[in-house]
Coordinates of C-alpha atoms and ligand atoms in Angstrom, one line a residue:
X1 CA -7.3 -7.1 -12.0
X2 CA -10.4 -7.1 -14.3
X3 CA -12.8 -4.1 -14.2
X4 CA -16.3 -4.2 -12.7
X5 CA -19.0 -1.7 -12.3
X6 CA -19.9 -0.9 -8.7
X7 CA -22.6 1.4 -7.3
X8 CA -21.3 4.7 -5.9
X9 CA -22.1 3.7 -2.3
X10 CA -19.8 0.7 -2.6
X11 CA -17.0 2.4 -4.5
X12 CA -14.9 3.9 -1.7
X13 CA -11.5 2.5 -1.4
X14 CA -11.6 1.1 -5.0
X15 CA -9.4 2.2 -7.9
X16 CA -11.0 3.7 -11.1
X17 CA -10.6 1.6 -14.2
X18 CA -12.0 4.5 -16.4
X19 CA -11.5 8.2 -16.5
X20 CA -14.5 10.1 -15.1
X21 CA -15.8 13.2 -16.9
X22 CA -18.4 15.6 -15.7
X23 CA -21.9 15.1 -17.1
X24 CA -23.0 18.6 -16.3
X25 CA -21.7 22.1 -15.3
X26 CA -21.3 22.8 -11.6
X27 CA -22.8 25.1 -10.6
X28 CA -25.3 24.7 -13.5
X29 CA -25.9 28.5 -13.4
X30 CA -24.8 31.4 -11.2
X31 CA -26.0 30.7 -7.6
X32 CA -25.8 32.5 -4.3
X33 CA -23.2 31.5 -1.7
X34 CA -25.2 33.1 1.1
X35 CA -28.7 33.7 2.5
X36 CA -29.6 37.3 1.8
X37 CA -30.6 39.6 -1.2
X38 CA -29.4 39.5 -4.8
X39 CA -29.0 43.0 -6.4
X40 CA -27.1 45.0 -9.0
X41 CA -23.7 46.4 -8.1
X42 CA -25.0 49.8 -9.2
X43 CA -27.6 49.7 -6.4
X44 CA -25.2 48.5 -3.6
X45 CA -24.7 51.4 -1.2
X46 CA -25.0 51.5 2.6
X47 CA -28.4 53.1 3.4
X48 CA -29.9 52.3 0.0
X49 CA -33.5 50.9 0.1
X50 CA -34.5 48.4 -2.7
X51 CA -37.8 46.9 -3.7
X52 CA -38.0 43.1 -3.1
X53 CA -39.6 41.8 -6.4
X54 CA -39.4 38.0 -5.7
X55 CA -37.6 35.2 -4.1
X56 CA -35.2 32.4 -5.1
X57 CA -34.9 29.1 -3.3
X58 CA -32.4 26.3 -4.2
X59 CA -34.3 23.9 -6.5
X60 CA -37.1 26.5 -6.9
X61 CA -38.4 28.4 -10.0
X62 CA -36.1 31.0 -11.6
X63 CA -36.6 34.4 -10.0
X64 CA -37.7 37.4 -12.2
X65 CA -35.0 39.5 -13.8
X66 CA -33.8 42.5 -11.8
X67 CA -34.2 46.1 -12.8
X68 CA -32.7 49.2 -11.2
X69 CA -33.5 49.7 -7.6
X70 CA -34.8 46.1 -7.2
X71 CA -33.6 43.0 -5.3
X72 CA -34.6 39.4 -4.9
X73 CA -34.7 37.5 -1.6
X74 CA -32.3 34.6 -2.1
X75 CA -31.0 31.6 -0.3
X76 CA -27.7 29.6 -0.4
X77 CA -27.5 27.5 -3.6
X78 CA -30.4 29.3 -5.3
X79 CA -30.3 30.7 -8.8
X80 CA -29.3 34.4 -9.2
X81 CA -31.8 36.5 -11.1
X82 CA -30.7 37.8 -14.5
X83 CA -29.2 41.2 -14.0
X84 CA -27.9 40.6 -10.5
X85 CA -24.2 41.0 -9.8
X86 CA -23.9 40.3 -6.1
X87 CA -25.6 39.0 -2.9
X88 CA -25.6 40.8 0.4
X89 CA -25.9 38.6 3.5
X90 CA -29.2 39.1 5.4
X91 CA -27.2 40.0 8.5
X92 CA -26.2 43.2 6.8
X93 CA -29.8 44.2 5.7
X94 CA -33.1 45.1 7.3
X95 CA -36.3 44.1 5.6
X96 CA -39.8 45.7 5.9
X97 CA -43.0 45.3 3.9
X98 CA -41.5 44.5 0.5
X99 CA -38.5 46.7 0.9
X100 CA -34.9 45.9 1.9
X101 CA -32.4 48.4 3.3
X102 CA -28.6 47.8 3.2
X103 CA -27.9 48.5 6.9
X104 CA -24.2 48.2 7.1
X105 CA -20.8 47.4 5.5
X106 CA -21.4 44.3 3.4
X107 CA -18.1 43.5 1.7
X108 CA -15.8 42.0 0.8
X109 CA -16.9 39.4 -1.8
X110 CA -19.9 39.1 -4.1
X111 CA -21.1 35.8 -2.6
X112 CA -21.8 34.5 -6.1
X113 CA -20.7 31.1 -7.5
X114 CA -20.4 31.6 -11.3
X115 CA -21.8 28.9 -13.6
X116 CA -19.2 26.2 -14.2
X117 CA -16.8 27.7 -11.7
X118 CA -16.3 24.3 -10.1
X119 CA -16.2 22.3 -13.3
X120 CA -17.7 22.2 -16.8
X121 CA -19.6 19.3 -18.5
X122 CA -17.0 17.1 -20.2
X123 CA -14.1 18.2 -17.9
X124 CA -11.9 15.3 -16.8
X125 CA -12.4 15.1 -13.1
X126 CA -10.8 11.8 -12.1
X127 CA -8.2 9.9 -14.2
X128 CA -8.1 6.1 -14.5
X129 CA -6.0 4.7 -11.7
X130 CA -7.3 7.2 -9.2
X131 CA -8.1 5.8 -5.7
X132 CA -11.7 6.6 -4.7
X133 CA -11.1 8.2 -1.4
X134 CA -13.9 10.1 0.4
X135 CA -13.1 13.3 -1.6
X136 CA -13.1 11.6 -4.9
X137 CA -16.5 10.0 -4.1
X138 CA -18.0 13.4 -3.7
X139 CA -16.5 14.5 -7.1
X140 CA -17.8 11.3 -8.7
X141 CA -21.3 11.9 -7.4
X142 CA -21.1 15.6 -8.2
X143 CA -20.2 14.6 -11.8
X144 CA -23.7 13.0 -11.8
X145 CA -22.4 9.4 -11.8
X146 CA -24.3 6.7 -9.8
X147 CA -21.6 4.0 -10.4
X148 CA -18.1 3.6 -11.5
X149 CA -15.9 1.1 -13.4
X150 CA -13.3 0.0 -10.9
X151 CA -10.7 -2.7 -10.7
X152 CA -11.8 -5.9 -8.9
X153 CA -10.5 -6.1 -5.4
X154 CA -7.6 -8.5 -5.2
X155 CA -8.5 -11.6 -3.3
X156 CA -6.0 -12.3 -0.5
X157 CA -5.5 -15.6 1.4
X158 CA -3.5 -15.6 4.6
X159 CA -1.7 -18.6 6.0
X160 CA -0.2 -18.4 9.5
X161 CA 2.3 -21.1 10.3
X162 CA 3.8 -22.1 13.7
X163 CA 2.9 -24.8 16.2
X164 CA 2.9 -22.2 19.0
X165 CA 0.0 -20.2 17.5
X166 CA -3.6 -20.4 18.6
X167 CA -6.6 -18.3 17.9
X168 CA -6.7 -15.0 19.9
X169 CA -8.8 -15.5 23.1
X170 CA -7.6 -19.1 23.6
X171 CA -3.9 -18.6 24.6
X172 CA -4.0 -17.6 28.2
X173 CA -4.6 -21.0 29.6
X174 CA -1.8 -22.8 27.8
X175 CA 1.7 -21.5 28.4
X176 CA 3.1 -23.2 25.3
X177 CA 0.9 -21.1 23.0
X178 CA 0.7 -17.5 21.9
X179 CA -2.2 -15.6 20.2
X180 CA -1.9 -15.6 16.4
X181 CA -1.9 -11.9 15.9
X182 CA -0.1 -11.3 12.6
X183 CA -2.7 -12.5 10.2
X184 CA -5.3 -10.2 11.7
X185 CA -3.0 -7.1 11.3
X186 CA -1.9 -8.1 7.8
X187 CA -5.6 -8.7 6.8
X188 CA -6.5 -5.3 8.2
X189 CA -3.7 -3.6 6.2
X190 CA -4.6 -5.5 3.1
X191 CA -8.2 -4.3 3.4
X192 CA -7.0 -0.8 3.8
X193 CA -5.2 -1.2 0.5
X194 CA -8.2 -2.5 -1.4
X195 CA -8.0 -6.3 -0.9
X196 CA -10.8 -8.7 -0.1
X197 CA -9.8 -11.4 2.4
X198 CA -10.7 -14.7 0.7
X199 CA -9.3 -17.1 3.4
X200 CA -7.5 -17.1 6.7
X201 CA -5.8 -20.4 7.3
X202 CA -3.5 -21.6 10.1
X203 CA -1.1 -24.5 9.7
X204 CA 1.2 -26.4 12.0
X205 CA 4.8 -27.0 11.1
X206 CA 4.2 -30.1 9.0
X207 CA 5.3 -29.9 5.4
X208 CA 2.7 -32.2 3.9
X209 CA -0.1 -30.5 5.6
X210 CA 1.3 -27.1 4.7
X211 CA 1.6 -28.1 1.1
X212 CA -2.1 -29.0 1.0
X213 CA -2.9 -25.7 2.7
X214 CA -0.9 -23.8 0.1
X215 CA -2.9 -25.5 -2.6
X216 CA -6.1 -24.5 -1.0
X217 CA -5.0 -20.9 -0.7
X218 CA -3.7 -20.7 -4.3
X219 CA -7.1 -21.9 -5.6
X220 CA -9.0 -19.1 -3.8
X221 CA -6.8 -16.0 -4.1
X222 CA -4.8 -13.7 -6.3
X223 CA -2.3 -13.1 -3.6
X224 CA -1.3 -15.7 -1.0
X225 CA 0.5 -14.4 2.1
X226 CA 2.3 -16.8 4.3
X227 CA 3.6 -15.6 7.7
X228 CA 6.3 -17.2 9.8
X229 CA 8.6 -20.0 8.8
X230 CA 10.5 -17.6 6.6
X231 CA 13.9 -17.9 8.2
X232 CA 16.5 -20.7 8.4
X233 CA 15.0 -22.7 11.3
X234 CA 14.6 -26.5 11.0
X235 CA 10.8 -26.1 10.7
X236 CA 10.7 -23.0 8.4
X237 CA 8.5 -24.4 5.7
X238 CA 7.1 -21.2 4.1
X239 CA 8.9 -21.7 0.8
X240 CA 9.0 -25.5 0.7
X241 CA 5.2 -25.7 1.1
X242 CA 4.9 -24.0 -2.3
X243 CA 7.5 -26.1 -4.0
X244 CA 5.0 -28.7 -5.2
X245 CA 3.0 -25.8 -6.7
X246 CA 5.8 -24.7 -8.9
X247 CA 7.2 -21.8 -6.8
X248 CA 9.3 -19.4 -8.7
X249 CA 11.1 -16.9 -6.4
X250 CA 11.4 -13.3 -7.5
X251 CA 13.5 -12.5 -4.4
X252 CA 14.3 -14.8 -1.4
X253 CA 15.2 -12.1 1.2
X254 CA 16.0 -8.4 1.4
X255 CA 18.8 -6.6 3.3
X256 CA 16.4 -4.6 5.6
X257 CA 15.8 -4.4 9.3
X258 CA 13.3 -5.5 10.4
X259 CA 12.0 -8.0 7.9
X260 CA 15.1 -9.5 6.3
X261 CA 13.3 -12.9 5.5
X262 CA 10.6 -11.3 3.4
X263 CA 10.3 -13.0 0.0
X264 CA 8.1 -12.8 -3.1
X265 CA 7.3 -15.5 -5.7
X266 CA 4.8 -16.8 -8.2
X267 CA 3.1 -20.2 -7.9
X268 CA 0.2 -21.6 -9.9
X269 CA -0.2 -18.2 -11.6
X270 CA -0.7 -16.4 -8.2
X271 CA 1.5 -14.0 -6.2
X272 CA 3.0 -15.5 -3.1
X273 CA 4.4 -13.2 -0.5
X274 CA 6.3 -14.6 2.5
X275 CA 6.4 -12.4 5.6
X276 CA 8.5 -13.0 8.7
X277 CA 6.6 -14.3 11.7
X278 CA 7.8 -11.6 14.1
X279 CA 4.8 -9.2 14.4
X280 CA 6.7 -5.9 13.9
X281 CA 8.7 -7.4 11.0
X282 CA 5.5 -8.7 9.4
X283 CA 3.7 -5.4 9.6
X284 CA 6.7 -3.4 8.3
X285 CA 7.2 -5.7 5.4
X286 CA 3.4 -5.8 4.7
X287 CA 3.5 -2.0 4.5
X288 CA 6.6 -1.9 2.3
X289 CA 5.8 -4.8 -0.1
X290 CA 2.2 -5.8 0.2
X291 CA 0.7 -2.3 -0.1
X292 CA 2.5 -1.5 -3.4
X293 CA 1.8 -5.0 -4.8
X294 CA -2.0 -4.5 -4.1
X295 CA -1.8 -1.0 -5.6
X296 CA -0.2 -2.2 -8.8
X297 CA -2.7 -5.1 -9.1
X298 CA -5.5 -2.5 -9.0
X299 CA -4.0 -0.3 -11.7
X300 CA -2.5 2.2 -9.4
X301 CA 1.1 3.5 -9.4
X302 CA 2.7 1.6 -6.6
X303 CA 4.8 4.7 -5.8
X304 CA 1.6 6.3 -4.7
X305 CA 1.6 4.2 -1.5
X306 CA 5.3 4.7 -0.9
X307 CA 5.0 8.5 -0.4
X308 CA 8.1 9.2 1.7
X309 CA 8.3 12.7 3.1
X310 CA 10.9 14.5 5.1
X311 CA 10.1 15.3 8.7
X312 CA 12.3 16.5 11.6
X313 CA 13.2 14.2 14.4
X314 CA 11.9 15.2 17.9
X315 CA 14.5 12.9 19.6
X316 CA 17.9 11.5 18.6
X317 CA 18.2 8.4 16.4
X318 CA 21.0 5.8 16.8
X319 CA 23.4 4.9 14.0
X320 CA 22.2 2.2 11.6
X321 CA 23.8 -1.2 11.2
X322 CA 24.6 -3.1 8.0
X323 CA 21.0 -3.3 6.8
X324 CA 18.8 -0.5 5.6
X325 CA 16.7 0.2 8.7
X326 CA 13.0 1.2 9.2
X327 CA 12.6 2.7 12.7
X328 CA 9.1 2.8 14.1
X329 CA 8.2 6.3 15.3
X330 CA 5.4 8.3 16.9
X331 CA 4.3 11.5 15.2
X332 CA 4.5 14.4 17.6
X333 CA 3.8 18.1 17.1
X334 CA 7.6 18.9 16.9
X335 CA 8.5 15.8 14.8
X336 CA 9.0 12.1 14.9
X337 CA 10.0 10.3 18.0
X338 CA 11.4 6.7 17.6
X339 CA 9.5 4.4 19.9
X340 CA 11.6 2.9 22.7
X341 CA 11.1 -0.8 21.8
X342 CA 12.4 -1.4 18.3
X343 CA 12.4 -5.2 18.7
X344 CA 11.1 -7.1 15.6
X345 CA 8.9 -9.2 17.9
X346 CA 7.1 -6.2 19.5
X347 CA 3.3 -6.0 19.3
X348 CA 2.5 -3.2 21.8
X349 CA 4.6 -0.6 19.9
X350 CA 2.7 -1.3 16.7
X351 CA -0.3 0.5 18.3
X352 CA 2.0 3.4 19.4
X353 CA 3.8 4.1 16.1
X354 CA 2.3 5.7 13.0
X355 CA 5.5 6.3 11.1
X356 CA 8.4 4.4 9.6
X357 CA 11.7 6.3 9.4
X358 CA 14.0 5.0 6.6
X359 CA 17.7 5.1 6.9
X360 CA 20.4 3.6 4.6
X361 CA 22.7 0.9 6.0
X362 CA 25.6 2.3 8.0
X363 CA 24.1 5.8 8.5
X364 CA 25.5 7.8 11.4
X365 CA 23.4 8.8 14.5
X366 CA 21.2 11.9 14.2
X367 CA 20.2 14.6 16.7
X368 CA 16.8 15.9 17.4
X369 CA 15.7 18.5 14.8
X370 CA 17.5 16.8 11.9
X371 CA 15.3 15.7 8.9
X372 CA 14.6 12.1 8.1
X373 CA 12.6 10.4 5.4
X374 CA 9.4 8.9 6.7
X375 CA 6.3 7.0 5.6
X376 CA 3.0 6.7 7.4
X377 CA 2.5 3.0 8.3
X378 CA -1.3 3.3 8.3
X379 CA -3.5 6.0 6.7
Ligands
LIG1 N1 19.8 -18.2 12.7 C1 19.0 -17.3 12.3 N2 17.9 -17.1 13.0 C2 17.0 -16.1 12.6 C3 17.4 -15.3 11.5 C4 18.6 -15.6 10.8 O1 18.9 -14.9 9.8 N3 19.4 -16.6 11.2 N4 16.5 -14.3 11.1 C5 15.8 -13.7 12.2 C6 14.9 -12.7 11.7 S1 15.6 -11.3 11.1 C7 13.5 -12.9 11.8 S2 12.5 -11.6 11.3 C8 12.9 -14.1 12.2 C9 11.8 -14.5 11.3 O2 11.5 -15.8 11.5 P1 10.3 -16.6 10.8 O3 9.7 -15.8 9.7 O4 10.9 -17.9 10.4 O5 9.3 -16.6 11.9 P2 9.1 -17.7 13.0 O6 10.4 -18.2 13.5 O7 8.0 -18.6 12.6 O8 8.5 -16.7 14.2 C10 9.2 -15.6 14.7 C11 8.5 -15.1 15.9 O9 7.3 -14.6 15.6 C12 6.2 -15.3 16.3 N5 5.1 -15.5 15.3 C13 5.2 -16.2 14.2 N6 4.0 -16.1 13.5 C14 3.2 -15.4 14.3 C15 1.8 -15.0 14.2 N7 1.1 -15.3 13.1 N8 1.3 -14.2 15.2 C16 2.0 -13.9 16.3 N9 3.3 -14.2 16.4 C17 3.9 -15.0 15.5 C18 6.8 -16.6 16.6 O10 6.2 -17.2 17.7 C19 8.3 -16.2 16.9 O11 8.4 -15.7 18.2 O12 13.9 -15.1 12.4 C20 15.1 -14.7 13.1 N10 15.9 -15.9 13.3
MOO2 O1 14.0 -9.1 10.1 MO1 14.1 -9.6 11.5 O2 12.8 -8.8 11.5 O3 15.4 -8.3 11.6 O4 14.0 -9.6 13.2

């Protein structure tokens, strides 16, 4: 995707198209980490009384330099006076008429943040390709940047196919219809991975009409996602509807469960991703294929969103069949618990599960406590 400059406040969730270097030192000079008194190490002793010669507030004028037997009233983030080595918290001092007495044990720690101890001007703080998560936003602003060069958000168009589908909120009165749920979930996942939803279209199982809809979607988006009609049914038009637009398939299906009918192609210079209509299959394949595609389009390493980690099982897992299998699981304190309903058509379990467990085809059953490779489905 091309790069664009966006203001800091709109930069979260975007991916940097430039490396970001600090424009200043942080802290700019030695500052206090506590509210209290700044003094010299040589004067720090329980019972010692020091003369208070000035004060230092964050953003205020520099305090006078310290001599022997002197201290400065200081607040968190305020500049340390020249000559000071440490700050003693005010809770450990008593103050009276221009004098401060160290009342009790004040250690450990000097409560001083050295100049440049966080970063130095010119330091590389964020590399190109870095996702601007909330932490990175703080770093960016701390580097004294008010905007950043980021990759444009990929535009995604969604087409849901199926005569039985109707807009959510309108299904209950017609027993022949079901709510169109998948495009909403895929759109939400796409947004979580940096996409902008350019269009959400719904088509009935009619090839001519679907071909026109495909053309409309290809005009508006970088990635077109078509859901349903991916299998071998007589009205499965997901691929044929792109034929007139020059569909070139990269892969027509994948030996995984759920989600076998997932496919990827190019048409009219755009990416076209076909997801199965079954809601669980659609969300699993969106996580496994759409998330890395969106990452790559934004200049990120796609592997960054496929961060499989080992976790113990908190319950047994059955043997796997002849397809690589992705079990939906809940994350519990003692490990991952596969949800009971592993049906590809399930919708309720999508709200219960946060993890995908990956197992190779023909893997044996596992007991609770054994480690499995797992991926968070949503952040
Ligand atoms: N003979 C075979 N039949 C099927 C095979 C096969 O290999 N041979 N594969 C099965 C597998 S695996 C899957 S997954 C499904 C995928 O089918 P489609 O992608 O063609 O999806 P549909 O048939 O259109 O719908 C499946 C199911 O999902 C419901 N659906 C569809 N779209 C939505 C939506 N947007 N929101 C909510 N629900 C949706 C639809 O009503 C169906 O119940 O095929 C198997 N069949
Ligand atoms: O891929 Mo299908 O999702 O196995 O039901």
